Amino acid sequence: MRTAGLLHKEILQIRRDPSSIALALVMPIILLLLFGYGVTFGARNIEVAVVLESRGQAARDLIGRLEGSTYFLPTRVATLSEASDMLTRQEVSAILHVRSDFDQRLSSTGEAEVQLLLDGVDANRARLISGYVAGLVSEFNGVMLRQEGAGRDPPVVQLHTRLWFNEELDSRRTLVPGLISMIMTLTGLLLTALVLVREKERGTMEALLVTPVRANEIMIAKLLPYFLLGFAGLGVTVALARLLFGVPMQGSVSTLLLLSALFMLASLGLGLLISSIAPGQMVASQISVVIGFLPAFFLSGLLFDIRAQPRWTQVISTIIPTTYFIDASKTLFLAGDVWSVLWKDAAVLAAMAVILLTIARLKLKKRLE
Amino acid sequence: MSAAVLEVRDVVKRFAPSDAPALEGVSITVSTGEIVGLIGPDGAGKTTLLRICAGLLGSDAGSVHALGIDVLAQPVIVQQQIGYMPQRFGLYEDLTVQENLDLYANLQAIPRRDRPARYQRLYRMTGLEPFADRLAGRLSGGMKQKLGLACALIKIPRLLLLDEPTVGVDPVSRRDLWAIVREMVKISGIGVFVSTAYLDEAERCDRVYVLNRGRLLDSGMPAHFHGMVANRVWEASAPAGRARELRLKAQQIDGVIDSSIDRGRVRIVTRDKRAPALPDSQLRSVTPRFEDAFMHLMHLHEGHNGLMVNHFSAAHGTSDDTVVEVRRLTKRFGKFIAVDGISFSVRRGEVFGLLGPNGAGKTTTFRMLCGLLPASGGTLRVAGRDLRHSPGHARARIGYMAQKFSLYGLLTVEENLRFFGKSYGLWGKALEQRIEEMLRRLDLADRRHEPADHLPGGYKQRLALAAALLHEPDVLFLDEPTSGVDPLARREFWSRITAEASSGVTVIVTTHFMEEAEYCDHLLILSRGRPLALGTPGEIRNMARDDQHPDPTIEDAFIKLAEEPQRKEVELA
Amino acid sequence: MTAPTVHPVQMLLLAIVASMRRLLALTAKEIRMIFKDPRSRVTVIIPPIVQLIVFGYAATFEVSNVPLVVVDQSRSEESRSLIAAFESSDAFVRIATTTDLGEMRELITSQKARAALHIGPTFARDLAAGEPANVQFIVDARSSNTAAITTGYAARIVTSFNERTSDHRPANVSTARPRQVRLIDLAWFNENYLSRWFFVPAIVVQLVLIEVLLICTLSVAREREQGTFDQLLVAPYATWELLAGKAAPGLLIGLPQAAVAGLIAVYWFEVPLRGSLAALTVGLLSYITCAAGVGLFISSLARTMQQALLGTFLFMMPASLLSGLATPIEDMPRWIQLITYLNPARYALSIGRDVFLRGAALADIVDDLLPMTIIGVVCLALAGVMFRLRSQ
């Protein structure tokens, strides 16, 4: 009855201040739309300036391939200096330069060069573009080879790439799991980080402490509503992801719920811990951003693959709960219930939840001092 | 014989090993069926003692038994059986009245079938039923306190601990609160231990403990205290409107340890039974009150009693220039009319009091005067300008002291003063001189490096006043300046305010303490946004003169004036 | 006492001096409040610097040492030579060799390996017969970006393997060398494709944004919750002075931090600073002011600190995702690109990259500076209006 009473109070308070509901339910929608429509890792419609100085057939064929590709939006430009200007003004992301002696060299020496000038500021994008163009060029080479048909084809290794778990490399599919973990990190951490300090700052803690309420009951009443709020956020995100973007989920719903529950508990534990040690809401907010949100954003593998990172930042990643949830949910969404991957993540999350909640519980005293 | 429900034996409490103890060997007994008062200045240790009794704090030595259970060893068991109402009661302002009650009923595990009867009883006692669906944050101060008390009483406890339950509550609500407590004691035979800053409330207790600097000074029934100052309390009559002057005169006489204004006369406590030498006024010996005894005790143990305001400027007296002029001032919030056509004017050097029950529109009027809130209608001029539309330099001529302590808790006394001084354009040497002067005048010098959050109530209030006076404003706005402040500090405060007024500062003040209304030159009593009465304290008192009250106090007048519309409000709602 | 007639200019000067003094007092107070509490002091100063370094290392799209499982069913000299080509590259590390496809599947699914090279039994025979020899390359695409990059690496390795084998082909195999086009790529501004050059300025932008937003929104919300805001409103502060005083801590903390971050970027991460320092300073100043403006606007809408904090995040999350931090704005759909024009972080990021890598001077960043400043000014104005309106 006491716990139920406290719970009821927390829920009423959440209802009265719509900001927490906004965080749990509106934020996922905004982020999902942005992620889903806006944030893609694959480049499409890349603006390329084409400086075609050669009038030969081969050069035109090569450029034809570029123009036919869905990746590129080529613009013909007369001179290289004009194209350079465009690149500097960031109107195009690359210049493909075919010299006037291209056809001549190709037929005389059998080898000709095309030059690709890239805006290297975004190194990753530059590399992707370069890769796309390289692909076009090697296709072109392959066709020339076949056209020469006479004689024997030189032995060539042909690489056939298979992308497991995400055949079209649709970044939405990988980002939805990341998004879920972000939403749950935010609801778990930011809301609970303030929840105890606020009662201390407003003086309601004293009245609460003198009632027969036990510290455990306060903990449960503080955890459960935000736990449910986090799950509501999860529900909204998954449902929208399926409806709007058709993101499939290979794993089972029960596994998702289990993992989310463990992760949510770890996040709430961290939030409550911050809340029980912070002297005021100001510091609690700052701590939760600095040690909670930012590492989860940069180090958890949400944006940057952990395996690509240096060893020592990987070590830091291992103490962030979000890391394990992102890892597990990617597998869950794209590969299915692969327990060889999931059980490790689940075990670590469970251990973190237990440790963080225990410390938070120990810090929550029934006395004022 | 009634049994002891609370037994405190030789409790010692130290917050830091190096500090002086907050409580030093305090022993207290509370029995069933009695109300025991705990009275003392700010920082005496009242709240600490109550928190120890409630099991919220441990103690360094001594024992505390409530209902026969060791509080220090088994706080949770005790907490299940007692009621406790902290000073800042933990009402959830974003929950409604009913939701707050439900919460505490759940926390106290009141069976559902018992609830309707309990709620009904509590609603009847508090008169809160019409407001059951109102958010607690929107209740007036008095209603909040009543709700807090109702929450503490949801389970009829055998021991009720109340920490300054009537702070910031108007006299009508204060009377109601005491009636509720009395009724509980009578019906259920509970024991009540209550700390208070209102000395007149001591008279309502069965027994009283006086606490100072962590030590008990004395204890006994109110009569015991009255006996201490028998034949040493006097009343000097003063010509209409001259009581303040007479009081200033009286407090400089050797042998006077306290003086205050009561019903237009000056009440004087002397060190011995000799009458004070006050020429030109009629003096008569009067029956002592608890307050007189308290002042005597403080004088005995502290060597001062708030009369030593060590600064006096030459009295300019009042002049004829009108500093504040309000005509048909109206404020609407949506459909709700908070202030409805108020008019008054205040002359330079006057002390003008705005009185009214909680929710009467005092604070709204006040905020409009200071330019914090736009008026919906009427005209409003302070020092010839509407502050709302005037540039900064007009605001520079006013001083403002908010109801809730609103200086920066993290900053020290000196840093706060320096910041506000600079905000008002003081700089360099002039600023430092003013700060030194204010620190000296308001007795803050020894705490100058302490963060404001750590100061006891009286110091905070003096600091707030220092900040408001630093730039020598023409008009001083004081919103409930003395709520939560101990009686000594209140005396001191009013000595300062009257001194400021006599040096030409216009003071506009709201207050709940009716005895403080005596210090005002003019009073405006508001109720439900409408003016009830406007006049000098004498004129207001005269309105209440009838057979029942041949010599009414302002409080009598206030209750009489305020009660009618309030009853109607309850009936209407 | 002053003379009865005061020259108007003198009066104006006096007013300016008085205003400056008030502003100074307010700023000093804000700073003092932040640095008073040791916990707050620590959280404000140290983490941004530490985080820049940590995140600077973590933020990379370069993929190396991808654990590779090799399924060699050919077991020929040719297949070994192709495997060697994979192994000799930094991109891959062979962690297992097997002939069992089931084992390979298991290794990938359990994330022990992230890519597999499957060489079929007919590989050597096909090559000898002059037939195209098919090789399968399998990538774990649970991280789509890494997968794309890994695929690119594999393609390059195979291409150069082919070139090498054709170069070393004995002359008698074919009379004429096949015609071939070579692609020479050159990345301007960043010859070595270092993604760190791109991310470090972006992280600075991100950290400064969150820091300044938090300081501004929370400090106003705290004054509201504790009632001190009224005290400021009755003091002789003009609205703009209140705004400036509240924005100042953001500037005073954000700017030195950005400066330190800049030094770390240049001397620790060795990101070249090619443009003018003046452009960078002006850009940062404008950006921090703009962030403070947004923060004050959020705080003017918030009643409690919780609302201030959550409001900050409701703004900050989309703002950082739409800034071009992780994914290029050019690749976003048109309507989202339009939204990004409202995002100050977008301009800041663009300025940072232009000045650092493209060597922009002050005149070159006007396109970004102007809209960012306008956003800041509009937010500050709105906040000022709301401050006075919502004081009730």
mmCIF file of N, CA and C in Angstrom, chain B residues 93-156:
data_model
loop_
_atom_site.group_PDB
_atom_site.id
_atom_site.type_symbol
_atom_site.label_atom_id
_atom_site.label_comp_id
_atom_site.label_asym_id
_atom_site.label_seq_id
_atom_site.Cartn_x
_atom_site.Cartn_y
_atom_site.Cartn_z
ATOM 1 N N GLU B 93 3.625 20.164 -4.418
ATOM 2 C CA GLU B 93 2.863 21.299 -4.927
ATOM 3 C C GLU B 93 2.199 20.973 -6.253
ATOM 4 N N ASP B 94 2.675 19.946 -6.932
ATOM 5 C CA ASP B 94 2.042 19.604 -8.198
ATOM 6 C C ASP B 94 0.966 18.529 -8.022
ATOM 7 N N LEU B 95 0.628 18.237 -6.776
ATOM 8 C CA LEU B 95 -0.507 17.337 -6.533
ATOM 9 C C LEU B 95 -1.639 18.154 -5.914
ATOM 10 N N THR B 96 -2.874 17.654 -6.057
ATOM 11 C CA THR B 96 -3.999 18.374 -5.480
ATOM 12 C C THR B 96 -4.080 18.082 -3.984
ATOM 13 N N VAL B 97 -4.963 18.818 -3.316
ATOM 14 C CA VAL B 97 -5.178 18.624 -1.884
ATOM 15 C C VAL B 97 -5.533 17.173 -1.605
ATOM 16 N N GLN B 98 -6.521 16.661 -2.371
ATOM 17 C CA GLN B 98 -6.966 15.284 -2.154
ATOM 18 C C GLN B 98 -5.836 14.302 -2.429
ATOM 19 N N GLU B 99 -5.059 14.562 -3.476
ATOM 20 C CA GLU B 99 -3.969 13.633 -3.822
ATOM 21 C C GLU B 99 -2.889 13.610 -2.750
ATOM 22 N N ASN B 100 -2.640 14.770 -2.150
ATOM 23 C CA ASN B 100 -1.682 14.797 -1.047
ATOM 24 C C ASN B 100 -2.189 13.965 0.123
ATOM 25 N N LEU B 101 -3.475 14.143 0.440
ATOM 26 C CA LEU B 101 -4.049 13.349 1.538
ATOM 27 C C LEU B 101 -3.976 11.858 1.217
ATOM 28 N N ASP B 102 -4.322 11.517 -0.015
ATOM 29 C CA ASP B 102 -4.280 10.104 -0.410
ATOM 30 C C ASP B 102 -2.878 9.540 -0.246
ATOM 31 N N LEU B 103 -1.904 10.334 -0.676
ATOM 32 C CA LEU B 103 -0.526 9.863 -0.591
ATOM 33 C C LEU B 103 -0.165 9.527 0.851
ATOM 34 N N TYR B 104 -0.447 10.460 1.753
ATOM 35 C CA TYR B 104 -0.043 10.207 3.146
ATOM 36 C C TYR B 104 -0.904 9.115 3.770
ATOM 37 N N ALA B 105 -2.164 8.990 3.330
ATOM 38 C CA ALA B 105 -2.984 7.885 3.820
ATOM 39 C C ALA B 105 -2.377 6.562 3.380
ATOM 40 N N ASN B 106 -1.898 6.509 2.150
ATOM 41 C CA ASN B 106 -1.249 5.294 1.666
ATOM 42 C C ASN B 106 0.032 5.013 2.425
ATOM 43 N N LEU B 107 0.822 6.084 2.636
ATOM 44 C CA LEU B 107 2.101 5.894 3.311
ATOM 45 C C LEU B 107 1.891 5.426 4.748
ATOM 46 N N GLN B 108 0.810 5.863 5.355
ATOM 47 C CA GLN B 108 0.539 5.467 6.727
ATOM 48 C C GLN B 108 -0.314 4.204 6.770
ATOM 49 N N ALA B 109 -0.589 3.646 5.588
ATOM 50 C CA ALA B 109 -1.347 2.401 5.491
ATOM 51 C C ALA B 109 -2.685 2.484 6.207
ATOM 52 N N ILE B 110 -3.431 3.536 5.930
ATOM 53 C CA ILE B 110 -4.777 3.657 6.495
ATOM 54 C C ILE B 110 -5.715 2.767 5.676
ATOM 55 N N PRO B 111 -6.434 1.862 6.287
ATOM 56 C CA PRO B 111 -7.338 1.001 5.518
ATOM 57 C C PRO B 111 -8.356 1.839 4.746
ATOM 58 N N ARG B 112 -8.691 1.367 3.549
ATOM 59 C CA ARG B 112 -9.543 2.171 2.684
ATOM 60 C C ARG B 112 -10.903 2.484 3.304
ATOM 61 N N ARG B 113 -11.444 1.522 4.036
ATOM 62 C CA ARG B 113 -12.798 1.760 4.551
ATOM 63 C C ARG B 113 -12.793 2.843 5.639
ATOM 64 N N ASP B 114 -11.625 3.064 6.264
ATOM 65 C CA ASP B 114 -11.571 4.098 7.298
ATOM 66 C C ASP B 114 -11.409 5.491 6.711
ATOM 67 N N ARG B 115 -11.035 5.524 5.454
ATOM 68 C CA ARG B 115 -10.626 6.826 4.919
ATOM 69 C C ARG B 115 -11.734 7.870 4.838
ATOM 70 N N PRO B 116 -12.886 7.521 4.293
ATOM 71 C CA PRO B 116 -13.898 8.583 4.138
ATOM 72 C C PRO B 116 -14.139 9.335 5.443
ATOM 73 N N ALA B 117 -14.237 8.584 6.545
ATOM 74 C CA ALA B 117 -14.498 9.235 7.831
ATOM 75 C C ALA B 117 -13.353 10.156 8.221
ATOM 76 N N ARG B 118 -12.132 9.658 8.023
ATOM 77 C CA ARG B 118 -10.964 10.480 8.378
ATOM 78 C C ARG B 118 -10.925 11.768 7.549
ATOM 79 N N TYR B 119 -11.090 11.574 6.247
ATOM 80 C CA TYR B 119 -11.035 12.733 5.362
ATOM 81 C C TYR B 119 -12.083 13.751 5.782
ATOM 82 N N GLN B 120 -13.271 13.219 6.068
ATOM 83 C CA GLN B 120 -14.358 14.118 6.420
ATOM 84 C C GLN B 120 -13.990 14.929 7.655
ATOM 85 N N ARG B 121 -13.437 14.224 8.639
ATOM 86 C CA ARG B 121 -13.071 14.899 9.881
ATOM 87 C C ARG B 121 -11.997 15.967 9.606
ATOM 88 N N LEU B 122 -10.990 15.567 8.839
ATOM 89 C CA LEU B 122 -9.902 16.512 8.576
ATOM 90 C C LEU B 122 -10.393 17.696 7.751
ATOM 91 N N TYR B 123 -11.256 17.416 6.784
ATOM 92 C CA TYR B 123 -11.792 18.502 5.976
ATOM 93 C C TYR B 123 -12.627 19.441 6.837
ATOM 94 N N ARG B 124 -13.371 18.842 7.755
ATOM 95 C CA ARG B 124 -14.204 19.685 8.617
ATOM 96 C C ARG B 124 -13.301 20.589 9.459
ATOM 97 N N MET B 125 -12.255 20.000 10.008
ATOM 98 C CA MET B 125 -11.393 20.781 10.881
ATOM 99 C C MET B 125 -10.639 21.865 10.117
ATOM 100 N N THR B 126 -10.214 21.542 8.896
ATOM 101 C CA THR B 126 -9.372 22.489 8.170
ATOM 102 C C THR B 126 -10.155 23.393 7.238
ATOM 103 N N GLY B 127 -11.382 23.035 6.942
ATOM 104 C CA GLY B 127 -12.166 23.832 5.998
ATOM 105 C C GLY B 127 -11.619 23.766 4.593
ATOM 106 N N LEU B 128 -10.905 22.696 4.277
ATOM 107 C CA LEU B 128 -10.270 22.616 2.960
ATOM 108 C C LEU B 128 -11.147 21.913 1.925
ATOM 109 N N GLU B 129 -12.279 21.380 2.356
ATOM 110 C CA GLU B 129 -13.063 20.561 1.442
ATOM 111 C C GLU B 129 -13.360 21.233 0.097
ATOM 112 N N PRO B 130 -13.712 22.543 0.118
ATOM 113 C CA PRO B 130 -14.021 23.168 -1.185
ATOM 114 C C PRO B 130 -12.826 23.179 -2.120
ATOM 115 N N PHE B 131 -11.629 22.966 -1.566
ATOM 116 C CA PHE B 131 -10.419 23.099 -2.393
ATOM 117 C C PHE B 131 -9.778 21.754 -2.688
ATOM 118 N N ALA B 132 -10.563 20.676 -2.490
ATOM 119 C CA ALA B 132 -9.977 19.335 -2.607
ATOM 120 C C ALA B 132 -9.270 19.106 -3.936
ATOM 121 N N ASP B 133 -9.764 19.735 -5.008
ATOM 122 C CA ASP B 133 -9.173 19.485 -6.317
ATOM 123 C C ASP B 133 -8.173 20.551 -6.733
ATOM 124 N N ARG B 134 -7.842 21.437 -5.795
ATOM 125 C CA ARG B 134 -6.885 22.479 -6.153
ATOM 126 C C ARG B 134 -5.466 21.947 -5.949
ATOM 127 N N LEU B 135 -4.554 22.343 -6.812
ATOM 128 C CA LEU B 135 -3.163 21.949 -6.631
ATOM 129 C C LEU B 135 -2.633 22.596 -5.356
ATOM 130 N N ALA B 136 -1.866 21.836 -4.599
ATOM 131 C CA ALA B 136 -1.357 22.360 -3.339
ATOM 132 C C ALA B 136 -0.522 23.621 -3.566
ATOM 133 N N GLY B 137 0.171 23.682 -4.693
ATOM 134 C CA GLY B 137 1.001 24.844 -4.977
ATOM 135 C C GLY B 137 0.182 26.118 -5.149
ATOM 136 N N ARG B 138 -1.113 25.976 -5.446
ATOM 137 C CA ARG B 138 -1.942 27.160 -5.660
ATOM 138 C C ARG B 138 -2.681 27.569 -4.394
ATOM 139 N N LEU B 139 -2.470 26.848 -3.300
ATOM 140 C CA LEU B 139 -3.131 27.226 -2.053
ATOM 141 C C LEU B 139 -2.406 28.410 -1.433
ATOM 142 N N SER B 140 -3.112 29.163 -0.610
ATOM 143 C CA SER B 140 -2.452 30.235 0.114
ATOM 144 C C SER B 140 -1.632 29.615 1.250
ATOM 145 N N GLY B 141 -0.750 30.431 1.825
ATOM 146 C CA GLY B 141 0.153 29.921 2.847
ATOM 147 C C GLY B 141 -0.574 29.252 4.005
ATOM 148 N N GLY B 142 -1.666 29.888 4.470
ATOM 149 C CA GLY B 142 -2.391 29.338 5.603
ATOM 150 C C GLY B 142 -3.024 27.997 5.257
ATOM 151 N N MET B 143 -3.581 27.921 4.058
ATOM 152 C CA MET B 143 -4.218 26.674 3.648
ATOM 153 C C MET B 143 -3.183 25.570 3.497
ATOM 154 N N LYS B 144 -1.996 25.940 3.019
ATOM 155 C CA LYS B 144 -0.928 24.948 2.897
ATOM 156 C C LYS B 144 -0.587 24.358 4.258
ATOM 157 N N GLN B 145 -0.468 25.246 5.238
ATOM 158 C CA GLN B 145 -0.119 24.754 6.574
ATOM 159 C C GLN B 145 -1.216 23.839 7.098
ATOM 160 N N LYS B 146 -2.471 24.212 6.851
ATOM 161 C CA LYS B 146 -3.565 23.377 7.326
ATOM 162 C C LYS B 146 -3.520 22.015 6.641
ATOM 163 N N LEU B 147 -3.219 22.049 5.349
ATOM 164 C CA LEU B 147 -3.142 20.778 4.632
ATOM 165 C C LEU B 147 -1.992 19.938 5.190
ATOM 166 N N GLY B 148 -0.865 20.605 5.454
ATOM 167 C CA GLY B 148 0.268 19.884 6.036
ATOM 168 C C GLY B 148 -0.123 19.225 7.348
ATOM 169 N N LEU B 149 -0.840 19.971 8.155
ATOM 170 C CA LEU B 149 -1.269 19.434 9.446
ATOM 171 C C LEU B 149 -2.229 18.267 9.222
ATOM 172 N N ALA B 150 -3.118 18.428 8.283
ATOM 173 C CA ALA B 150 -4.062 17.356 7.987
ATOM 174 C C ALA B 150 -3.311 16.101 7.565
ATOM 175 N N CYS B 151 -2.255 16.278 6.759
ATOM 176 C CA CYS B 151 -1.481 15.117 6.319
ATOM 177 C C CYS B 151 -0.781 14.455 7.505
ATOM 178 N N ALA B 152 -0.296 15.280 8.436
ATOM 179 C CA ALA B 152 0.384 14.719 9.595
ATOM 180 C C ALA B 152 -0.602 14.030 10.523
ATOM 181 N N LEU B 153 -1.872 14.430 10.432
ATOM 182 C CA LEU B 153 -2.875 13.889 11.354
ATOM 183 C C LEU B 153 -3.707 12.789 10.709
ATOM 184 N N ILE B 154 -3.328 12.364 9.526
ATOM 185 C CA ILE B 154 -4.166 11.419 8.790
ATOM 186 C C ILE B 154 -4.325 10.130 9.580
ATOM 187 N N LYS B 155 -3.252 9.793 10.260
ATOM 188 C CA LYS B 155 -3.359 8.676 11.193
ATOM 189 C C LYS B 155 -3.290 9.329 12.554
ATOM 190 N N ILE B 156 -4.253 9.062 13.418
ATOM 191 C CA ILE B 156 -4.232 9.772 14.693
ATOM 192 C C ILE B 156 -3.043 9.254 15.483
#
